């Protein structure tokens, strides 16, 4: 397990020494990269002594011609030869540079050249952390599937108190090692697959201030995204509005309406080998949304709703060799309805769940489903946490993918 540890210039830089040691204690080899600003806070010698490796300090140094040539491509070598890129402390400046792709030194060029998992542990003053600019940079970085290890609350070096303190080095090292072991242990499961997933509800506007939606929390789809990513798949998650953090290692596409979800799915379909439609797409919407707020003048308000595009059916018509999984939320005739949807929408599997019972389904952390397969079989998944159910669904996906006659 080889970890490239980028150290940014902040008071917390000294804690990166403890972090390097914590990573090594957990079996990782650590290559430290320091920014120029980090050099103001801690010396490279500290890291070199701790890790037993030369510390990388800047992109172009005052070296001889040969050395300069090799250092000019060294960031590519570092990017290719490490399993994870961890940056701690990730300063507000580094987050902004990563978010916008600025590449002026060794660490930022390594970031751009790195294709594996990126873990960022920010540390800064509370106001800097809460600033809209920092938060929107974080949102962009989360959307790229990076794992953000949130800073903790406490007394900061600047004398104020609030969120901004670097997470405990032991916790950061633990998260990094857990993530890498999960990727390794289950990589066989779905390595090489690209899973295009939809999750959550959609919101359909009635006027500029009102909308209709449904009770989907997105938890089942997010659990599937997390499970597929930890099995080594590349995951693109098209999500309606939900209150859930982006799962680690997943590319996020955020949408609001059924039409936006349809467009996002069709735009990314080409890349996918597996499509899972866990979203609770609104079936009806207003085709023309009034430009002005509807006033309360009338005694009644009648809505003339029209059907939204059926995304699952459209993917079913254009699926090629892709494996297609649909969901069916039913209040009765679970298996028969599941099979009907499997056939009409050309799916390979339908995850049918009974909604409207207490303790499972919408908004709940648990679920109980029946997997209706194109092979004619049905598999009952007993009530369990959504992450466990997600793994049972993926077990069947992997099995169906291995069947002969299926192209990638
Ligand atoms: N779905 C979709 N686009 C829509 C509606 C539904 O892609 N406009 C997908 C859902 O993501 C889900 C599946 O279709 O995977 C089944 O959704 P459901 O609402 O249960 O089925 P409907 O086709 O709407 O059928 P019915 O209303 O008859 O139950």
Short mmCIF file of C-alpha atoms and ligand atoms in Angstrom, two decimals:
data_model
loop_
_atom_site.label_atom_id
_atom_site.label_comp_id
_atom_site.label_asym_id
_atom_site.label_seq_id
_atom_site.Cartn_x
_atom_site.Cartn_y
_atom_site.Cartn_z
CA UNK A 1 0.00 0.00 0.00
CA UNK A 2 1.73 3.17 -1.19
CA UNK A 3 0.38 6.55 -0.14
CA UNK A 4 1.50 9.93 -1.52
CA UNK A 5 1.05 12.41 1.33
CA UNK A 6 0.74 16.04 0.25
CA UNK A 7 1.41 18.52 3.05
CA UNK A 8 -0.01 22.03 2.74
CA UNK A 9 1.13 25.17 4.51
CA UNK A 10 -0.88 25.57 7.67
CA UNK A 11 -0.33 25.38 11.41
CA UNK A 12 -1.59 21.80 11.26
CA UNK A 13 1.39 20.82 9.05
CA UNK A 14 3.19 19.52 12.14
CA UNK A 15 0.36 16.99 12.61
CA UNK A 16 1.22 15.56 9.18
CA UNK A 17 4.34 14.11 10.79
CA UNK A 18 2.16 12.16 13.20
CA UNK A 19 -0.04 11.19 10.26
CA UNK A 20 2.91 9.83 8.26
CA UNK A 21 3.81 7.69 11.25
CA UNK A 22 0.18 6.53 11.74
CA UNK A 23 0.03 5.46 8.08
CA UNK A 24 3.27 3.52 8.39
CA UNK A 25 2.03 1.81 11.54
CA UNK A 26 -0.90 0.56 9.46
CA UNK A 27 1.39 -0.90 6.81
CA UNK A 28 1.57 1.93 4.25
CA UNK A 29 4.73 3.22 2.56
CA UNK A 30 4.59 7.03 2.57
CA UNK A 31 6.04 9.48 0.03
CA UNK A 32 5.77 13.05 1.33
CA UNK A 33 5.28 16.02 -1.01
CA UNK A 34 5.54 19.45 0.63
CA UNK A 35 4.28 22.72 -0.82
CA UNK A 36 6.48 25.82 -0.53
CA UNK A 37 4.12 27.14 2.14
CA UNK A 38 4.46 23.91 4.14
CA UNK A 39 8.24 24.50 4.30
CA UNK A 40 7.53 27.59 6.41
CA UNK A 41 5.93 25.42 9.09
CA UNK A 42 7.95 22.20 9.23
CA UNK A 43 11.23 20.96 7.77
CA UNK A 44 11.54 18.21 5.14
CA UNK A 45 14.10 16.59 7.38
CA UNK A 46 11.40 15.64 9.87
CA UNK A 47 9.47 13.72 7.20
CA UNK A 48 12.59 12.23 5.62
CA UNK A 49 13.66 10.87 9.00
CA UNK A 50 10.19 9.48 9.73
CA UNK A 51 9.50 7.89 6.34
CA UNK A 52 13.04 6.94 5.31
CA UNK A 53 12.31 8.48 1.88
CA UNK A 54 13.49 11.60 0.09
CA UNK A 55 10.89 14.35 0.52
CA UNK A 56 9.65 16.09 -2.63
CA UNK A 57 9.64 19.84 -2.18
CA UNK A 58 9.11 21.74 -5.42
CA UNK A 59 8.60 21.28 -9.14
CA UNK A 60 11.65 23.04 -10.47
CA UNK A 61 14.58 23.21 -8.17
CA UNK A 62 18.13 24.44 -8.57
CA UNK A 63 19.60 21.21 -9.78
CA UNK A 64 21.83 20.06 -12.60
CA UNK A 65 20.37 19.58 -16.12
CA UNK A 66 19.86 15.79 -15.75
CA UNK A 67 18.16 16.11 -12.46
CA UNK A 68 15.92 18.90 -13.71
CA UNK A 69 14.82 16.72 -16.63
CA UNK A 70 13.95 13.82 -14.36
CA UNK A 71 12.17 16.07 -11.86
CA UNK A 72 10.07 17.53 -14.71
CA UNK A 73 8.35 14.17 -15.16
CA UNK A 74 8.64 12.98 -11.58
CA UNK A 75 5.10 14.05 -10.71
CA UNK A 76 3.81 11.65 -13.38
CA UNK A 77 5.89 8.89 -11.88
CA UNK A 78 4.63 9.67 -8.37
CA UNK A 79 1.04 9.75 -9.67
CA UNK A 80 1.42 6.37 -11.33
CA UNK A 81 3.21 4.58 -8.55
CA UNK A 82 0.90 5.31 -5.60
CA UNK A 83 -2.40 3.74 -4.54
CA UNK A 84 -3.83 6.89 -2.96
CA UNK A 85 -3.16 10.62 -2.84
CA UNK A 86 -3.80 12.02 0.63
CA UNK A 87 -3.51 15.75 1.30
CA UNK A 88 -3.30 16.86 4.94
CA UNK A 89 -3.60 19.58 5.91
CA UNK A 90 -5.50 20.59 2.76
CA UNK A 91 -5.52 24.38 3.01
CA UNK A 92 -8.22 26.64 1.52
CA UNK A 93 -5.65 27.58 -1.14
CA UNK A 94 -5.00 23.94 -2.11
CA UNK A 95 -8.71 23.12 -2.22
CA UNK A 96 -9.24 26.06 -4.58
CA UNK A 97 -6.32 25.01 -6.78
CA UNK A 98 -7.51 21.37 -6.97
CA UNK A 99 -11.09 22.44 -7.65
CA UNK A 100 -10.03 24.67 -10.54
CA UNK A 101 -7.21 22.56 -11.92
CA UNK A 102 -4.40 25.06 -11.26
CA UNK A 103 -1.11 23.23 -11.57
CA UNK A 104 1.82 25.43 -10.56
CA UNK A 105 3.83 23.13 -8.32
CA UNK A 106 4.62 19.50 -7.63
CA UNK A 107 1.59 18.71 -5.49
CA UNK A 108 -0.98 20.31 -7.79
CA UNK A 109 0.52 18.72 -10.93
CA UNK A 110 0.57 15.34 -9.17
CA UNK A 111 -3.11 15.84 -8.30
CA UNK A 112 -4.01 16.40 -11.96
CA UNK A 113 -1.98 13.41 -13.12
CA UNK A 114 -3.36 11.11 -10.42
CA UNK A 115 -6.18 8.75 -11.42
CA UNK A 116 -6.60 6.79 -8.16
CA UNK A 117 -8.53 7.68 -4.99
CA UNK A 118 -7.94 11.16 -3.55
CA UNK A 119 -8.47 11.86 0.15
CA UNK A 120 -8.46 15.43 1.43
CA UNK A 121 -8.24 16.37 5.11
CA UNK A 122 -8.82 20.14 5.30
CA UNK A 123 -7.72 22.40 8.16
CA UNK A 124 -8.19 26.15 8.39
CA UNK A 125 -9.79 29.01 10.30
CA UNK A 126 -13.55 28.51 10.87
CA UNK A 127 -14.61 31.48 8.75
CA UNK A 128 -12.38 30.36 5.90
CA UNK A 129 -13.90 26.85 6.15
CA UNK A 130 -17.46 28.17 6.18
CA UNK A 131 -16.86 30.68 3.37
CA UNK A 132 -19.04 30.07 0.31
CA UNK A 133 -15.94 29.90 -1.92
CA UNK A 134 -14.39 27.07 0.13
CA UNK A 135 -17.71 25.24 0.41
CA UNK A 136 -18.33 25.39 -3.32
CA UNK A 137 -14.78 24.14 -4.01
CA UNK A 138 -15.45 21.24 -1.61
CA UNK A 139 -18.70 20.49 -3.39
CA UNK A 140 -16.85 20.27 -6.71
CA UNK A 141 -14.19 18.00 -5.19
CA UNK A 142 -16.80 15.72 -3.58
CA UNK A 143 -18.54 15.57 -6.95
CA UNK A 144 -15.32 14.14 -8.41
CA UNK A 145 -15.57 11.29 -5.96
CA UNK A 146 -12.85 12.47 -3.57
CA UNK A 147 -13.15 11.56 0.09
CA UNK A 148 -13.21 14.65 2.31
CA UNK A 149 -12.30 14.00 5.92
CA UNK A 150 -14.13 16.87 7.59
CA UNK A 151 -12.22 18.99 10.09
CA UNK A 152 -13.20 18.74 13.73
CA UNK A 153 -14.56 21.45 16.00
CA UNK A 154 -12.33 22.91 18.65
CA UNK A 155 -10.10 25.75 19.70
CA UNK A 156 -8.08 26.88 16.68
CA UNK A 157 -4.61 28.37 16.54
CA UNK A 158 -6.11 31.77 15.71
CA UNK A 159 -7.88 31.79 19.10
CA UNK A 160 -11.41 31.21 17.76
CA UNK A 161 -13.46 28.12 18.27
CA UNK A 162 -15.42 26.16 15.65
CA UNK A 163 -14.95 23.70 12.79
CA UNK A 164 -11.53 23.85 11.12
CA UNK A 165 -9.17 21.72 13.18
CA UNK A 166 -7.45 18.92 11.25
CA UNK A 167 -9.08 15.54 12.00
CA UNK A 168 -7.04 13.32 14.34
CA UNK A 169 -4.10 11.75 12.43
CA UNK A 170 -5.12 8.27 13.63
CA UNK A 171 -8.62 8.77 12.23
CA UNK A 172 -7.30 10.01 8.87
CA UNK A 173 -4.87 7.10 8.58
CA UNK A 174 -7.66 4.66 9.52
CA UNK A 175 -9.99 6.03 6.81
CA UNK A 176 -7.26 5.84 4.15
CA UNK A 177 -6.32 2.27 5.01
CA UNK A 178 -9.98 1.19 5.24
CA UNK A 179 -10.70 2.66 1.83
CA UNK A 180 -7.69 1.02 0.19
CA UNK A 181 -8.33 -2.37 1.78
CA UNK A 182 -11.99 -2.30 0.71
CA UNK A 183 -10.94 -1.49 -2.86
CA UNK A 184 -8.41 -4.29 -2.90
CA UNK A 185 -10.44 -6.95 -1.16
CA UNK A 186 -13.47 -6.65 -3.39
CA UNK A 187 -11.87 -5.33 -6.55
CA UNK A 188 -12.60 -8.56 -8.41
CA UNK A 189 -16.30 -8.08 -7.96
CA UNK A 190 -16.83 -5.18 -10.34
CA UNK A 191 -13.43 -3.99 -11.53
CA UNK A 192 -13.64 -2.74 -15.11
CA UNK A 193 -17.40 -2.02 -14.90
CA UNK A 194 -18.88 1.46 -15.18
CA UNK A 195 -22.14 1.67 -13.24
CA UNK A 196 -24.56 4.45 -14.14
CA UNK A 197 -26.94 4.84 -11.21
CA UNK A 198 -29.93 7.08 -10.57
CA UNK A 199 -31.18 7.84 -7.06
CA UNK A 200 -33.57 10.00 -5.09
CA UNK A 201 -36.80 11.71 -6.11
CA UNK A 202 -37.29 14.30 -8.81
CA UNK A 203 -38.92 17.70 -8.25
CA UNK A 204 -41.37 19.03 -10.81
CA UNK A 205 -42.08 22.75 -10.69
CA UNK A 206 -45.67 24.03 -10.59
CA UNK A 207 -44.57 27.67 -10.70
CA UNK A 208 -41.38 29.52 -9.70
CA UNK A 209 -41.90 28.73 -5.99
CA UNK A 210 -43.78 25.40 -5.79
CA UNK A 211 -43.05 21.84 -6.84
CA UNK A 212 -44.34 18.29 -6.50
CA UNK A 213 -42.11 15.43 -5.44
CA UNK A 214 -42.27 12.09 -3.60
CA UNK A 215 -40.98 10.51 -0.40
CA UNK A 216 -37.83 8.91 -1.80
CA UNK A 217 -34.80 9.62 0.43
CA UNK A 218 -32.22 8.36 -2.06
CA UNK A 219 -30.73 6.03 0.60
CA UNK A 220 -31.09 2.83 -1.46
CA UNK A 221 -29.45 4.35 -4.55
CA UNK A 222 -26.63 5.91 -2.51
CA UNK A 223 -26.03 2.57 -0.74
CA UNK A 224 -25.76 0.92 -4.17
CA UNK A 225 -23.31 3.59 -5.35
CA UNK A 226 -21.14 3.07 -2.28
CA UNK A 227 -21.25 -0.73 -2.60
CA UNK A 228 -20.41 -0.68 -6.33
CA UNK A 229 -17.49 1.74 -5.76
CA UNK A 230 -16.08 -0.39 -2.99
CA UNK A 231 -16.18 -3.40 -5.36
CA UNK A 232 -13.87 -1.51 -7.70
CA UNK A 233 -16.45 -0.23 -10.22
CA UNK A 234 -16.39 3.26 -11.65
CA UNK A 235 -19.69 4.82 -10.52
CA UNK A 236 -21.60 7.73 -12.05
CA UNK A 237 -24.45 8.72 -9.73
CA UNK A 238 -27.22 10.85 -11.22
CA UNK A 239 -29.04 12.12 -8.16
CA UNK A 240 -32.24 14.02 -7.59
CA UNK A 241 -32.40 16.43 -4.61
CA UNK A 242 -31.58 14.49 -1.41
CA UNK A 243 -30.02 15.21 1.97
CA UNK A 244 -27.16 12.75 1.74
CA UNK A 245 -23.40 13.27 1.43
CA UNK A 246 -21.83 12.18 -1.86
CA UNK A 247 -20.50 8.62 -1.43
CA UNK A 248 -16.70 8.33 -1.55
CA UNK A 249 -15.17 7.51 -4.91
CA UNK A 250 -18.31 8.29 -6.93
CA UNK A 251 -18.80 10.83 -9.75
CA UNK A 252 -21.88 12.94 -8.97
CA UNK A 253 -24.31 14.47 -11.45
CA UNK A 254 -26.98 16.49 -9.66
CA UNK A 255 -30.35 17.02 -11.28
CA UNK A 256 -33.77 18.26 -10.21
CA UNK A 257 -36.45 17.25 -12.71
CA UNK A 258 -37.34 14.05 -14.59
CA UNK A 259 -36.35 15.72 -17.86
CA UNK A 260 -32.94 16.74 -16.44
CA UNK A 261 -32.46 13.19 -15.13
CA UNK A 262 -33.35 11.74 -18.53
CA UNK A 263 -30.88 14.05 -20.29
CA UNK A 264 -28.08 13.25 -17.79
CA UNK A 265 -28.66 9.49 -18.12
CA UNK A 266 -28.73 9.57 -21.92
CA UNK A 267 -25.59 11.76 -22.02
CA UNK A 268 -23.62 9.25 -19.91
CA UNK A 269 -25.18 6.01 -21.22
CA UNK A 270 -22.37 5.40 -23.71
CA UNK A 271 -19.84 5.10 -20.85
CA UNK A 272 -21.87 2.58 -18.84
CA UNK A 273 -21.73 -1.21 -18.79
CA UNK A 274 -24.40 -1.48 -16.08
CA UNK A 275 -27.38 0.86 -15.55
CA UNK A 276 -29.31 0.81 -12.27
CA UNK A 277 -32.40 3.02 -12.05
CA UNK A 278 -33.10 3.34 -8.33
CA UNK A 279 -34.59 6.85 -8.63
CA UNK A 280 -38.23 7.48 -7.86
CA UNK A 281 -38.87 9.55 -10.98
CA UNK A 282 -42.03 11.68 -10.93
CA UNK A 283 -44.49 10.17 -13.41
CA UNK A 284 -46.23 13.46 -14.18
CA UNK A 285 -45.18 17.08 -14.59
CA UNK A 286 -46.39 20.38 -15.96
CA UNK A 287 -45.00 20.75 -19.44
CA UNK A 288 -45.31 24.55 -19.40
CA UNK A 289 -44.29 26.09 -16.09
CA UNK A 290 -45.92 29.50 -15.48
CA UNK A 291 -43.36 32.29 -15.35
CA UNK A 292 -45.12 33.96 -12.40
CA UNK A 293 -46.23 32.63 -9.02
CA UNK A 294 -49.83 31.36 -9.07
CA UNK A 295 -51.88 33.63 -6.78
CA UNK A 296 -54.39 32.37 -4.24
CA UNK A 297 -57.27 34.20 -5.95
CA UNK A 298 -59.26 31.18 -7.15
CA UNK A 299 -61.21 28.76 -4.94
CA UNK A 300 -59.61 25.77 -6.66
CA UNK A 301 -56.42 25.04 -8.55
CA UNK A 302 -56.59 22.29 -11.11
CA UNK A 303 -53.34 20.95 -12.48
CA UNK A 304 -53.17 19.56 -15.96
CA UNK A 305 -50.22 17.18 -15.61
CA UNK A 306 -48.63 15.27 -18.45
CA UNK A 307 -46.43 12.15 -18.30
CA UNK A 308 -42.67 12.59 -17.89
CA UNK A 309 -40.31 10.67 -20.18
CA UNK A 310 -39.95 7.06 -18.97
CA UNK A 311 -36.18 6.92 -18.61
CA UNK A 312 -36.01 3.21 -17.82
CA UNK A 313 -38.05 2.30 -20.89
CA UNK A 314 -35.89 4.53 -23.10
CA UNK A 315 -32.67 2.96 -21.78
CA UNK A 316 -34.31 -0.46 -22.28
CA UNK A 317 -34.85 0.34 -25.96
CA UNK A 318 -31.22 1.49 -26.40
CA UNK A 319 -29.37 -0.70 -23.98
CA UNK A 320 -27.17 -2.70 -26.40
CA UNK A 321 -25.10 -5.15 -24.35
CA UNK A 322 -25.59 -3.22 -21.11
CA UNK A 323 -27.11 -4.83 -18.06
CA UNK A 324 -30.21 -2.94 -16.98
CA UNK A 325 -31.72 -2.96 -13.50
CA UNK A 326 -35.04 -1.26 -12.75
CA UNK A 327 -36.92 -0.74 -9.52
CA UNK A 328 -40.60 -1.28 -8.88
CA UNK A 329 -42.23 0.29 -5.87
CA UNK A 330 -45.54 -1.49 -5.37
CA UNK A 331 -48.26 -1.61 -2.78
CA UNK A 332 -49.58 -5.01 -3.97
CA UNK A 333 -48.87 -7.91 -6.43
CA UNK A 334 -45.13 -7.40 -5.93
CA UNK A 335 -43.68 -10.20 -8.02
CA UNK A 336 -46.23 -10.07 -10.86
CA UNK A 337 -45.77 -6.29 -11.22
CA UNK A 338 -42.00 -6.69 -11.06
CA UNK A 339 -42.07 -9.24 -13.86
CA UNK A 340 -44.40 -7.10 -15.96
CA UNK A 341 -41.99 -4.12 -15.67
CA UNK A 342 -38.99 -6.38 -16.39
CA UNK A 343 -40.58 -7.40 -19.67
CA UNK A 344 -42.14 -4.11 -20.80
CA UNK A 345 -38.99 -2.09 -20.02
CA UNK A 346 -36.49 -4.71 -21.30
CA UNK A 347 -34.67 -5.04 -17.96
CA UNK A 348 -32.36 -7.83 -16.81
CA UNK A 349 -33.47 -7.45 -13.21
CA UNK A 350 -36.20 -5.60 -11.37
CA UNK A 351 -35.80 -4.86 -7.68
CA UNK A 352 -39.36 -4.97 -6.45
CA UNK A 353 -40.20 -3.59 -3.06
CA UNK A 354 -43.39 -3.30 -1.16
CA UNK A 355 -43.90 0.30 -0.09
CA UNK A 356 -46.34 1.61 2.44
CA UNK A 357 -45.41 -0.81 5.23
CA UNK A 358 -43.83 0.58 8.40
CA UNK A 359 -40.06 0.20 8.85
CA UNK A 360 -38.96 -0.53 5.28
CA UNK A 361 -38.84 1.17 1.89
CA UNK A 362 -39.08 4.93 1.41
CA UNK A 363 -37.30 7.16 3.97
CA UNK A 364 -36.23 4.10 5.98
CA UNK A 365 -32.72 2.76 6.63
CA UNK A 366 -33.91 -0.80 6.02
CA UNK A 367 -35.43 -2.53 3.04
CA UNK A 368 -36.92 -5.88 2.05
CA UNK A 369 -37.01 -6.66 -1.66
CA UNK A 370 -37.66 -9.36 -4.23
CA UNK A 371 -35.23 -9.55 -7.15
CA UNK A 372 -37.05 -10.56 -10.31
CA UNK A 373 -34.48 -11.84 -12.80
CA UNK A 374 -34.66 -12.26 -16.55
CA UNK A 375 -33.62 -15.89 -16.09
CA UNK A 376 -37.12 -16.51 -14.71
CA UNK A 377 -35.92 -16.83 -11.12
CA UNK A 378 -36.95 -14.63 -8.21
CA UNK A 379 -34.69 -14.06 -5.22
CA UNK A 380 -36.14 -12.87 -1.92
CA UNK A 381 -33.84 -10.56 0.05
CA UNK A 382 -35.00 -10.52 3.67
CA UNK A 383 -35.27 -7.29 5.60
CA UNK A 384 -31.84 -5.74 6.26
CA UNK A 385 -29.97 -2.43 6.23
CA UNK A 386 -29.91 -0.79 2.78
CA UNK A 387 -26.14 -1.31 2.42
CA UNK A 388 -26.59 -5.06 2.98
CA UNK A 389 -29.50 -5.15 0.51
CA UNK A 390 -27.31 -3.21 -1.96
CA UNK A 391 -24.66 -5.93 -1.76
CA UNK A 392 -27.26 -8.68 -2.35
CA UNK A 393 -28.48 -6.79 -5.44
CA UNK A 394 -24.90 -6.43 -6.73
CA UNK A 395 -24.22 -10.15 -6.11
CA UNK A 396 -26.99 -10.91 -8.62
CA UNK A 397 -25.75 -8.19 -11.02
CA UNK A 398 -22.27 -9.76 -11.02
CA UNK A 399 -23.82 -13.20 -11.61
CA UNK A 400 -25.91 -11.98 -14.55
CA UNK A 401 -22.88 -10.18 -16.04
CA UNK A 402 -20.91 -13.41 -16.01
CA UNK A 403 -23.52 -15.21 -18.07
CA UNK A 404 -22.33 -16.11 -21.56
CA UNK A 405 -23.54 -14.15 -24.57
CA UNK A 406 -23.29 -10.75 -22.93
CA UNK A 407 -21.00 -8.13 -24.43
CA UNK A 408 -19.28 -5.54 -22.24
N1 LIG B 1 -38.89 5.25 -14.11
C1 LIG B 1 -38.24 6.00 -15.06
N2 LIG B 1 -38.84 7.09 -15.60
C2 LIG B 1 -40.07 7.46 -15.23
C3 LIG B 1 -40.77 6.68 -14.27
C4 LIG B 1 -40.14 5.58 -13.73
O1 LIG B 1 -37.12 5.66 -15.41
N3 LIG B 1 -40.61 8.54 -15.76
C5 LIG B 1 -38.22 4.06 -13.58
C6 LIG B 1 -37.88 4.12 -12.11
O2 LIG B 1 -36.60 4.64 -11.89
C7 LIG B 1 -37.93 2.65 -11.69
C8 LIG B 1 -38.94 2.06 -12.65
O3 LIG B 1 -39.09 2.98 -13.72
O4 LIG B 1 -36.70 2.00 -11.91
C9 LIG B 1 -40.29 1.75 -12.12
O5 LIG B 1 -40.87 2.84 -11.53
P1 LIG B 1 -42.38 2.76 -11.02
O6 LIG B 1 -42.82 4.13 -10.64
O7 LIG B 1 -42.52 1.66 -10.00
O8 LIG B 1 -43.10 2.23 -12.34
P2 LIG B 1 -43.95 2.90 -13.45
O9 LIG B 1 -43.32 2.59 -14.76
O10 LIG B 1 -44.18 4.32 -13.15
O11 LIG B 1 -45.28 2.02 -13.40
P3 LIG B 1 -46.61 2.11 -12.50
O12 LIG B 1 -46.89 3.54 -12.29
O13 LIG B 1 -47.57 1.41 -13.40
O14 LIG B 1 -46.36 1.32 -11.27
#
